Amino acid sequence: MYPAQFDYVAPTSLDEAIKLLAESGGDAKILAGGHSLLPAMKLRLAQPAKIIDLRKVPGLNEIKVDANGTTIGSMVTHADVARSPEIQRALPSLAEAAAQVGDLQVRNRGTLGGSLAHADPAGDPPAPFLALDGSIIVKGPNGERTIVGTEFFIDILTTALAEDEIVTGVSFPTLAPGTGTAYVKFEHPASHYALTGVAAAVKLDGSGNVETVKVGVTGVGPKPYRATGVEEALVGKGVAAIADAAAHAADGIDCNDDIHASAEYRAHLAVVFTRRALQAAFDRAR
Ligand SMILES: Cc1cc2nc3c(=O)[nH]c(=O)nc-3n(C[C@H](O)[C@H](O)[C@H](O)COP(=O)(O)OP(=O)(O)OC[C@H]3O[C@@H](n4cnc5c(N)ncnc54)[C@H](O)[C@@H]3O)c2cc1C
């Protein structure tokens, strides 16, 4: 399949990219790793008149970890997220999820910013992004703003990003000492996309009960979500409460139903993989 005709530009500064995007009047698309955009163009699901390639824009490939938290440039690839010792230390479940994206070629080209901006309901990074309290940093003609993770995903392939904004980075607060995190998934055997992926972050109190817990779920509904029913059921409780709490993993979710898995099966997977993610996070917290 060939895409429809388009113009290609590769700006060398962020300001130039923002200007080009604003001038396009909604008819241009940002190109990051191209591993979701190009297949969509070849299938003619997307037919942008112009492609704005971010590859030559400086400053979008950096990983910064300091006392305030972690900031990851939008063009950092899944492979670099997975193998970064800083991210492995600061945000273990994000590195764990990145290592499970597609295959090596996909991970070498696909980017964290592209994955979140694309908002594929079966993408891996959104789950740890939500469980680790991530925020998206975006820049447009009106300047920079930060969108908290829980307000970023709106619907299938739809986010709170405005048409003239570019994702420049993703930021995370520092994890409280002793927090255990994990990401587990049930993957599609061919593409490796998550039929269900669950990330958990658990902080225990001195008696081994849950002080705080965050659970991010992907693959189950039209958009990634925080499983707040699970979180509420687990706060103040110990490891024995995991199974009962995990039973709430798909509460209130209109589960996806397609040739890969029925809605009922996905709801079941959500419960099973939430249990596994919580158990792993508990073990690491202890
Ligand atoms: C065979 C195959 C298997 C895959 N398996 C998995 C998997 O198992 N798990 C998984 O999570 N993903 C998987 N992917 C998707 C992969 O992770 C993509 O790389 C990712 O979803 C999109 O990132 P990208 O950098 O390639 O974005 P692109 O394809 O370049 O862009 C995707 C969309 O986001 C927009 N965009 C990109 N960057 C920005 C930005 N900085 N600001 C604003 N908008 C932006 C683009 O305009 C476009 O609409 C797979 C892809 C392929 C081809």
Short mmCIF file of C-alpha atoms and ligand atoms in Angstrom, two decimals:
data_model
loop_
_atom_site.label_atom_id
_atom_site.label_comp_id
_atom_site.label_asym_id
_atom_site.label_seq_id
_atom_site.Cartn_x
_atom_site.Cartn_y
_atom_site.Cartn_z
CA MET A 1 0.00 0.00 0.00
CA TYR A 2 1.22 3.48 -0.81
CA PRO A 3 0.25 6.60 1.11
CA ALA A 4 -1.48 9.53 -0.57
CA GLN A 5 0.87 12.31 -1.73
CA PHE A 6 2.25 14.63 0.94
CA ASP A 7 4.89 17.30 1.47
CA TYR A 8 7.77 16.56 3.82
CA VAL A 9 9.58 19.09 6.00
CA ALA A 10 12.28 18.56 8.62
CA PRO A 11 12.57 21.74 10.72
CA THR A 12 15.74 22.30 12.74
CA SER A 13 14.16 24.07 15.71
CA LEU A 14 11.09 23.58 17.87
CA ASP A 15 9.83 27.10 17.11
CA GLU A 16 10.04 26.39 13.38
CA ALA A 17 8.13 23.13 13.83
CA ILE A 18 5.41 24.91 15.83
CA LYS A 19 5.15 27.61 13.15
CA LEU A 20 4.86 25.05 10.35
CA LEU A 21 2.18 23.16 12.28
CA ALA A 22 0.19 26.35 12.97
CA GLU A 23 0.42 27.43 9.31
CA SER A 24 -0.94 24.08 8.10
CA GLY A 25 -4.43 24.79 9.43
CA GLY A 26 -4.84 21.25 10.74
CA ASP A 27 -3.65 19.56 7.54
CA ALA A 28 -0.21 18.49 8.81
CA LYS A 29 0.98 15.67 11.04
CA ILE A 30 4.01 15.50 13.29
CA LEU A 31 6.35 12.59 12.48
CA ALA A 32 8.27 11.02 15.38
CA GLY A 33 9.22 7.34 14.96
CA GLY A 34 6.62 6.85 12.23
CA HIS A 35 5.67 3.38 13.48
CA SER A 36 2.02 4.29 13.96
CA LEU A 37 1.66 7.21 11.54
CA LEU A 38 3.17 5.56 8.46
CA PRO A 39 1.04 2.38 8.69
CA ALA A 40 -2.03 4.62 9.11
CA MET A 41 -1.01 6.63 6.02
CA LYS A 42 -0.38 3.49 3.98
CA LEU A 43 -3.85 2.25 4.89
CA ARG A 44 -5.15 5.75 3.95
CA LEU A 45 -6.61 6.08 7.45
CA ALA A 46 -4.53 9.27 7.67
CA GLN A 47 -3.90 11.51 4.65
CA PRO A 48 -2.02 14.57 5.90
CA ALA A 49 -1.00 17.13 3.28
CA LYS A 50 2.26 17.74 5.14
CA ILE A 51 4.56 15.72 7.40
CA ILE A 52 6.65 17.65 9.93
CA ASP A 53 9.56 15.43 10.97
CA LEU A 54 10.91 16.16 14.47
CA ARG A 55 14.13 14.19 13.95
CA LYS A 56 16.32 17.28 13.45
CA VAL A 57 14.78 19.30 16.29
CA PRO A 58 17.37 19.50 19.06
CA GLY A 59 16.60 18.94 22.74
CA LEU A 60 13.84 16.33 22.42
CA ASN A 61 16.08 13.32 23.07
CA GLU A 62 17.15 14.08 26.61
CA ILE A 63 16.52 12.15 29.82
CA LYS A 64 16.86 14.22 33.01
CA VAL A 65 16.57 12.80 36.51
CA ASP A 66 17.00 15.10 39.52
CA ALA A 67 15.55 15.69 42.98
CA ASN A 68 12.30 17.04 41.46
CA GLY A 69 11.63 14.02 39.28
CA THR A 70 12.25 12.71 35.79
CA THR A 71 11.74 14.42 32.44
CA ILE A 72 11.98 12.40 29.25
CA GLY A 73 12.12 14.14 25.87
CA SER A 74 9.29 13.21 23.52
CA MET A 75 11.69 11.77 20.90
CA VAL A 76 13.37 9.34 23.30
CA THR A 77 12.80 5.89 21.79
CA HIS A 78 11.26 2.91 23.56
CA ALA A 79 14.68 1.20 23.31
CA ASP A 80 16.38 4.11 25.09
CA VAL A 81 13.68 4.21 27.79
CA ALA A 82 14.13 0.45 28.32
CA ARG A 83 17.93 0.53 28.58
CA SER A 84 18.41 3.80 30.47
CA PRO A 85 19.90 3.01 33.92
CA GLU A 86 18.41 6.31 35.20
CA ILE A 87 14.90 5.34 34.13
CA GLN A 88 15.34 1.77 35.35
CA ARG A 89 16.16 3.23 38.79
CA ALA A 90 13.66 6.11 38.90
CA LEU A 91 10.68 4.61 37.02
CA PRO A 92 11.21 0.83 36.84
CA SER A 93 7.78 -0.04 35.42
CA LEU A 94 8.18 2.46 32.57
CA ALA A 95 11.44 0.80 31.53
CA GLU A 96 9.79 -2.60 31.95
CA ALA A 97 6.89 -1.60 29.65
CA ALA A 98 9.19 -0.03 27.04
CA ALA A 99 11.15 -3.30 26.84
CA GLN A 100 7.92 -5.11 25.93
CA VAL A 101 6.85 -2.81 23.07
CA GLY A 102 6.70 -4.65 19.72
CA ASP A 103 10.05 -5.97 18.57
CA LEU A 104 13.55 -4.50 18.46
CA GLN A 105 12.94 -2.56 15.23
CA VAL A 106 9.77 -0.98 16.62
CA ARG A 107 11.50 -0.10 19.87
CA ASN A 108 14.44 1.45 18.02
CA ARG A 109 12.20 3.83 16.05
CA GLY A 110 9.04 4.34 18.12
CA THR A 111 9.13 7.12 20.71
CA LEU A 112 7.58 7.69 24.12
CA GLY A 113 6.04 11.00 22.99
CA GLY A 114 4.67 9.43 19.80
CA SER A 115 3.12 6.55 21.71
CA LEU A 116 1.33 8.83 24.18
CA ALA A 117 0.26 11.35 21.51
CA HIS A 118 -1.11 8.53 19.34
CA ALA A 119 -3.14 7.11 22.27
CA ASP A 120 -3.51 3.65 20.79
CA PRO A 121 -5.83 1.83 23.20
CA ALA A 122 -3.47 -1.18 23.08
CA GLY A 123 -0.20 0.75 23.56
CA ASP A 124 2.02 -0.24 26.50
CA PRO A 125 3.56 3.06 27.75
CA PRO A 126 0.23 4.69 28.75
CA ALA A 127 -0.26 2.17 31.62
CA PRO A 128 2.94 2.99 33.58
CA PHE A 129 2.60 6.64 32.53
CA LEU A 130 -0.73 6.75 34.46
CA ALA A 131 0.41 4.60 37.40
CA LEU A 132 3.55 6.73 37.84
CA ASP A 133 1.56 9.99 37.82
CA GLY A 134 3.06 11.22 34.56
CA SER A 135 2.27 14.53 32.87
CA ILE A 136 2.70 15.65 29.27
CA ILE A 137 4.61 18.81 28.43
CA VAL A 138 3.37 20.43 25.22
CA LYS A 139 4.26 23.57 23.32
CA GLY A 140 2.23 25.51 20.77
CA PRO A 141 1.90 29.06 19.40
CA ASN A 142 0.56 30.19 22.80
CA GLY A 143 3.50 28.80 24.76
CA GLU A 144 4.06 25.77 26.96
CA ARG A 145 1.58 23.92 29.16
CA THR A 146 1.51 20.72 31.15
CA ILE A 147 -1.36 18.24 30.96
CA VAL A 148 -1.71 15.80 33.85
CA GLY A 149 -1.92 12.17 32.74
CA THR A 150 -5.43 11.53 34.03
CA GLU A 151 -6.71 14.37 31.80
CA PHE A 152 -4.68 13.51 28.71
CA PHE A 153 -6.49 10.48 27.22
CA ILE A 154 -9.96 11.39 25.97
CA ASP A 155 -11.04 8.48 23.76
CA ILE A 156 -9.67 6.01 21.23
CA LEU A 157 -6.73 7.75 19.44
CA THR A 158 -7.88 11.05 20.96
CA THR A 159 -6.05 13.16 23.53
CA ALA A 160 -6.23 16.61 25.11
CA LEU A 161 -3.41 17.75 22.77
CA ALA A 162 -4.56 20.70 20.63
CA GLU A 163 -4.13 20.52 16.84
CA ASP A 164 -1.35 23.13 16.93
CA GLU A 165 0.59 21.68 19.88
CA ILE A 166 3.65 19.45 19.95
CA VAL A 167 4.53 17.08 22.78
CA THR A 168 8.02 18.08 23.92
CA GLY A 169 8.41 15.83 26.94
CA VAL A 170 6.93 13.66 29.63
CA SER A 171 7.50 14.38 33.31
CA PHE A 172 7.17 12.21 36.41
CA PRO A 173 7.44 13.02 40.13
CA THR A 174 10.10 11.23 42.18
CA LEU A 175 8.76 7.94 43.53
CA ALA A 176 8.49 7.83 47.32
CA PRO A 177 11.29 5.64 48.75
CA GLY A 178 10.21 2.02 49.05
CA THR A 179 7.61 2.19 46.28
CA GLY A 180 7.36 -1.05 44.30
CA THR A 181 6.32 -0.84 40.64
CA ALA A 182 5.55 -3.40 37.96
CA TYR A 183 4.12 -3.74 34.45
CA VAL A 184 2.69 -7.02 33.15
CA LYS A 185 0.79 -7.70 29.96
CA PHE A 186 -1.07 -10.28 27.93
CA GLU A 187 0.17 -9.55 24.45
CA HIS A 188 -1.07 -10.14 20.95
CA PRO A 189 1.25 -12.91 19.71
CA ALA A 190 2.02 -11.22 16.36
CA SER A 191 2.20 -7.46 17.05
CA HIS A 192 2.94 -7.71 20.79
CA TYR A 193 0.39 -4.93 21.42
CA ALA A 194 -1.29 -5.26 24.82
CA LEU A 195 -4.59 -7.12 24.78
CA THR A 196 -4.36 -6.17 28.43
CA GLY A 197 -1.49 -4.39 30.18
CA VAL A 198 -1.46 -3.35 33.82
CA ALA A 199 1.02 -1.17 35.71
CA ALA A 200 0.97 -0.87 39.48
CA ALA A 201 2.85 1.34 41.93
CA VAL A 202 2.53 0.37 45.60
CA LYS A 203 3.91 2.10 48.69
CA LEU A 204 3.56 0.20 51.97
CA ASP A 205 3.39 1.61 55.49
CA GLY A 206 5.44 0.32 58.46
CA SER A 207 3.00 -2.54 59.07
CA GLY A 208 3.09 -3.80 55.50
CA ASN A 209 -0.27 -2.33 54.53
CA VAL A 210 -0.84 -0.17 51.49
CA GLU A 211 -0.21 3.53 52.05
CA THR A 212 -0.70 4.54 48.41
CA VAL A 213 -1.44 2.54 45.27
CA LYS A 214 -1.88 3.54 41.64
CA VAL A 215 -2.97 1.21 38.87
CA GLY A 216 -2.88 2.04 35.15
CA VAL A 217 -4.65 -0.22 32.65
CA THR A 218 -4.26 -0.38 28.87
CA GLY A 219 -5.75 -2.57 26.13
CA VAL A 220 -9.06 -3.10 27.91
CA GLY A 221 -11.16 -0.03 27.10
CA PRO A 222 -11.19 2.64 24.38
CA LYS A 223 -8.56 4.59 26.33
CA PRO A 224 -6.01 3.79 29.04
CA TYR A 225 -7.35 4.45 32.54
CA ARG A 226 -6.56 4.47 36.25
CA ALA A 227 -8.39 1.61 37.97
CA THR A 228 -9.62 3.75 40.87
CA GLY A 229 -11.98 1.03 42.17
CA VAL A 230 -8.95 -1.24 42.68
CA GLU A 231 -6.97 1.54 44.34
CA GLU A 232 -9.77 2.46 46.76
CA ALA A 233 -10.31 -1.18 47.72
CA LEU A 234 -6.63 -1.70 48.56
CA VAL A 235 -5.61 1.38 50.56
CA GLY A 236 -4.95 0.46 54.21
CA LYS A 237 -5.01 -3.28 53.45
CA GLY A 238 -2.34 -5.96 53.18
CA VAL A 239 -1.28 -8.43 50.53
CA ALA A 240 -4.26 -10.70 51.30
CA ALA A 241 -6.62 -8.06 49.88
CA ILE A 242 -5.07 -8.08 46.38
CA ALA A 243 -7.48 -10.58 44.80
CA ASP A 244 -10.63 -8.85 46.06
CA ALA A 245 -9.32 -5.43 45.03
CA ALA A 246 -8.25 -6.64 41.56
CA ALA A 247 -11.82 -7.80 40.91
CA HIS A 248 -12.67 -4.11 40.33
CA ALA A 249 -10.16 -3.73 37.45
CA ALA A 250 -12.75 -3.29 34.70
CA ASP A 251 -15.51 -1.66 36.77
CA GLY A 252 -17.41 0.90 34.69
CA ILE A 253 -15.31 0.24 31.56
CA ASP A 254 -16.92 -0.31 28.18
CA CYS A 255 -14.45 -3.09 27.27
CA ASN A 256 -13.18 -3.38 23.68
CA ASP A 257 -14.70 -6.23 21.73
CA ASP A 258 -12.94 -7.25 18.51
CA ILE A 259 -11.51 -10.19 16.58
CA HIS A 260 -8.61 -10.42 19.04
CA ALA A 261 -10.62 -10.73 22.26
CA SER A 262 -14.24 -10.38 23.37
CA ALA A 263 -15.27 -7.74 25.90
CA GLU A 264 -15.93 -10.45 28.46
CA TYR A 265 -12.47 -11.98 27.96
CA ARG A 266 -10.79 -8.58 28.23
CA ALA A 267 -12.62 -7.85 31.50
CA HIS A 268 -11.36 -11.20 32.81
CA LEU A 269 -7.80 -10.45 31.66
CA ALA A 270 -7.94 -7.06 33.36
CA VAL A 271 -8.69 -8.73 36.70
CA VAL A 272 -6.03 -11.44 36.30
CA PHE A 273 -3.28 -9.05 35.17
CA THR A 274 -4.15 -6.47 37.81
CA ARG A 275 -3.69 -9.19 40.42
CA ARG A 276 -0.30 -10.11 38.93
CA ALA A 277 0.87 -6.50 38.66
CA LEU A 278 -0.15 -5.77 42.26
CA GLN A 279 1.55 -8.93 43.55
CA ALA A 280 4.78 -8.04 41.75
CA ALA A 281 4.64 -4.42 42.98
CA PHE A 282 4.00 -5.64 46.56
CA ASP A 283 6.95 -8.03 46.36
CA ARG A 284 9.22 -5.25 45.15
CA ALA A 285 7.94 -2.79 47.76
CA ARG A 286 8.76 -5.32 50.48
C1 LIG B 1 4.73 -3.97 14.03
C2 LIG B 1 4.45 -3.01 15.13
C3 LIG B 1 4.27 -3.51 16.42
C4 LIG B 1 4.01 -2.64 17.46
N1 LIG B 1 3.84 -3.16 18.72
C5 LIG B 1 3.58 -2.33 19.75
C6 LIG B 1 3.46 -2.84 21.08
O1 LIG B 1 3.56 -4.02 21.35
N2 LIG B 1 3.20 -1.94 22.07
C7 LIG B 1 3.09 -0.59 21.83
O2 LIG B 1 2.89 0.17 22.77
N3 LIG B 1 3.24 -0.09 20.61
C8 LIG B 1 3.49 -0.92 19.56
N4 LIG B 1 3.67 -0.39 18.30
C9 LIG B 1 3.54 1.07 18.12
C10 LIG B 1 4.87 1.76 18.40
O3 LIG B 1 5.13 1.76 19.75
C11 LIG B 1 4.81 3.22 17.92
O4 LIG B 1 6.12 3.59 17.81
C12 LIG B 1 4.11 4.23 18.78
O5 LIG B 1 2.80 3.89 19.04
C13 LIG B 1 4.06 5.60 18.11
O6 LIG B 1 5.28 6.21 18.27
P1 LIG B 1 6.04 6.85 17.05
O7 LIG B 1 7.18 7.59 17.61
O8 LIG B 1 6.33 5.79 16.05
O9 LIG B 1 4.95 7.90 16.51
P2 LIG B 1 4.51 8.27 15.03
O10 LIG B 1 4.04 7.07 14.31
O11 LIG B 1 5.55 9.10 14.37
O12 LIG B 1 3.27 9.22 15.38
C14 LIG B 1 2.08 8.67 15.92
C15 LIG B 1 1.05 9.81 16.09
O13 LIG B 1 1.44 10.69 17.13
C16 LIG B 1 1.67 12.01 16.62
N5 LIG B 1 2.89 12.49 17.27
C17 LIG B 1 4.07 11.83 17.35
N6 LIG B 1 4.95 12.55 18.07
C18 LIG B 1 4.33 13.68 18.43
C19 LIG B 1 4.73 14.81 19.18
N7 LIG B 1 5.95 14.91 19.73
N8 LIG B 1 3.83 15.81 19.35
C20 LIG B 1 2.59 15.71 18.81
N9 LIG B 1 2.14 14.66 18.11
C21 LIG B 1 3.01 13.65 17.92
C22 LIG B 1 1.81 11.85 15.12
O14 LIG B 1 1.42 13.02 14.42
C23 LIG B 1 0.89 10.69 14.84
O15 LIG B 1 -0.44 11.12 14.76
C24 LIG B 1 3.91 -1.24 17.23
C25 LIG B 1 4.12 -0.73 15.94
C26 LIG B 1 4.39 -1.60 14.90
C27 LIG B 1 4.60 -1.05 13.52
#
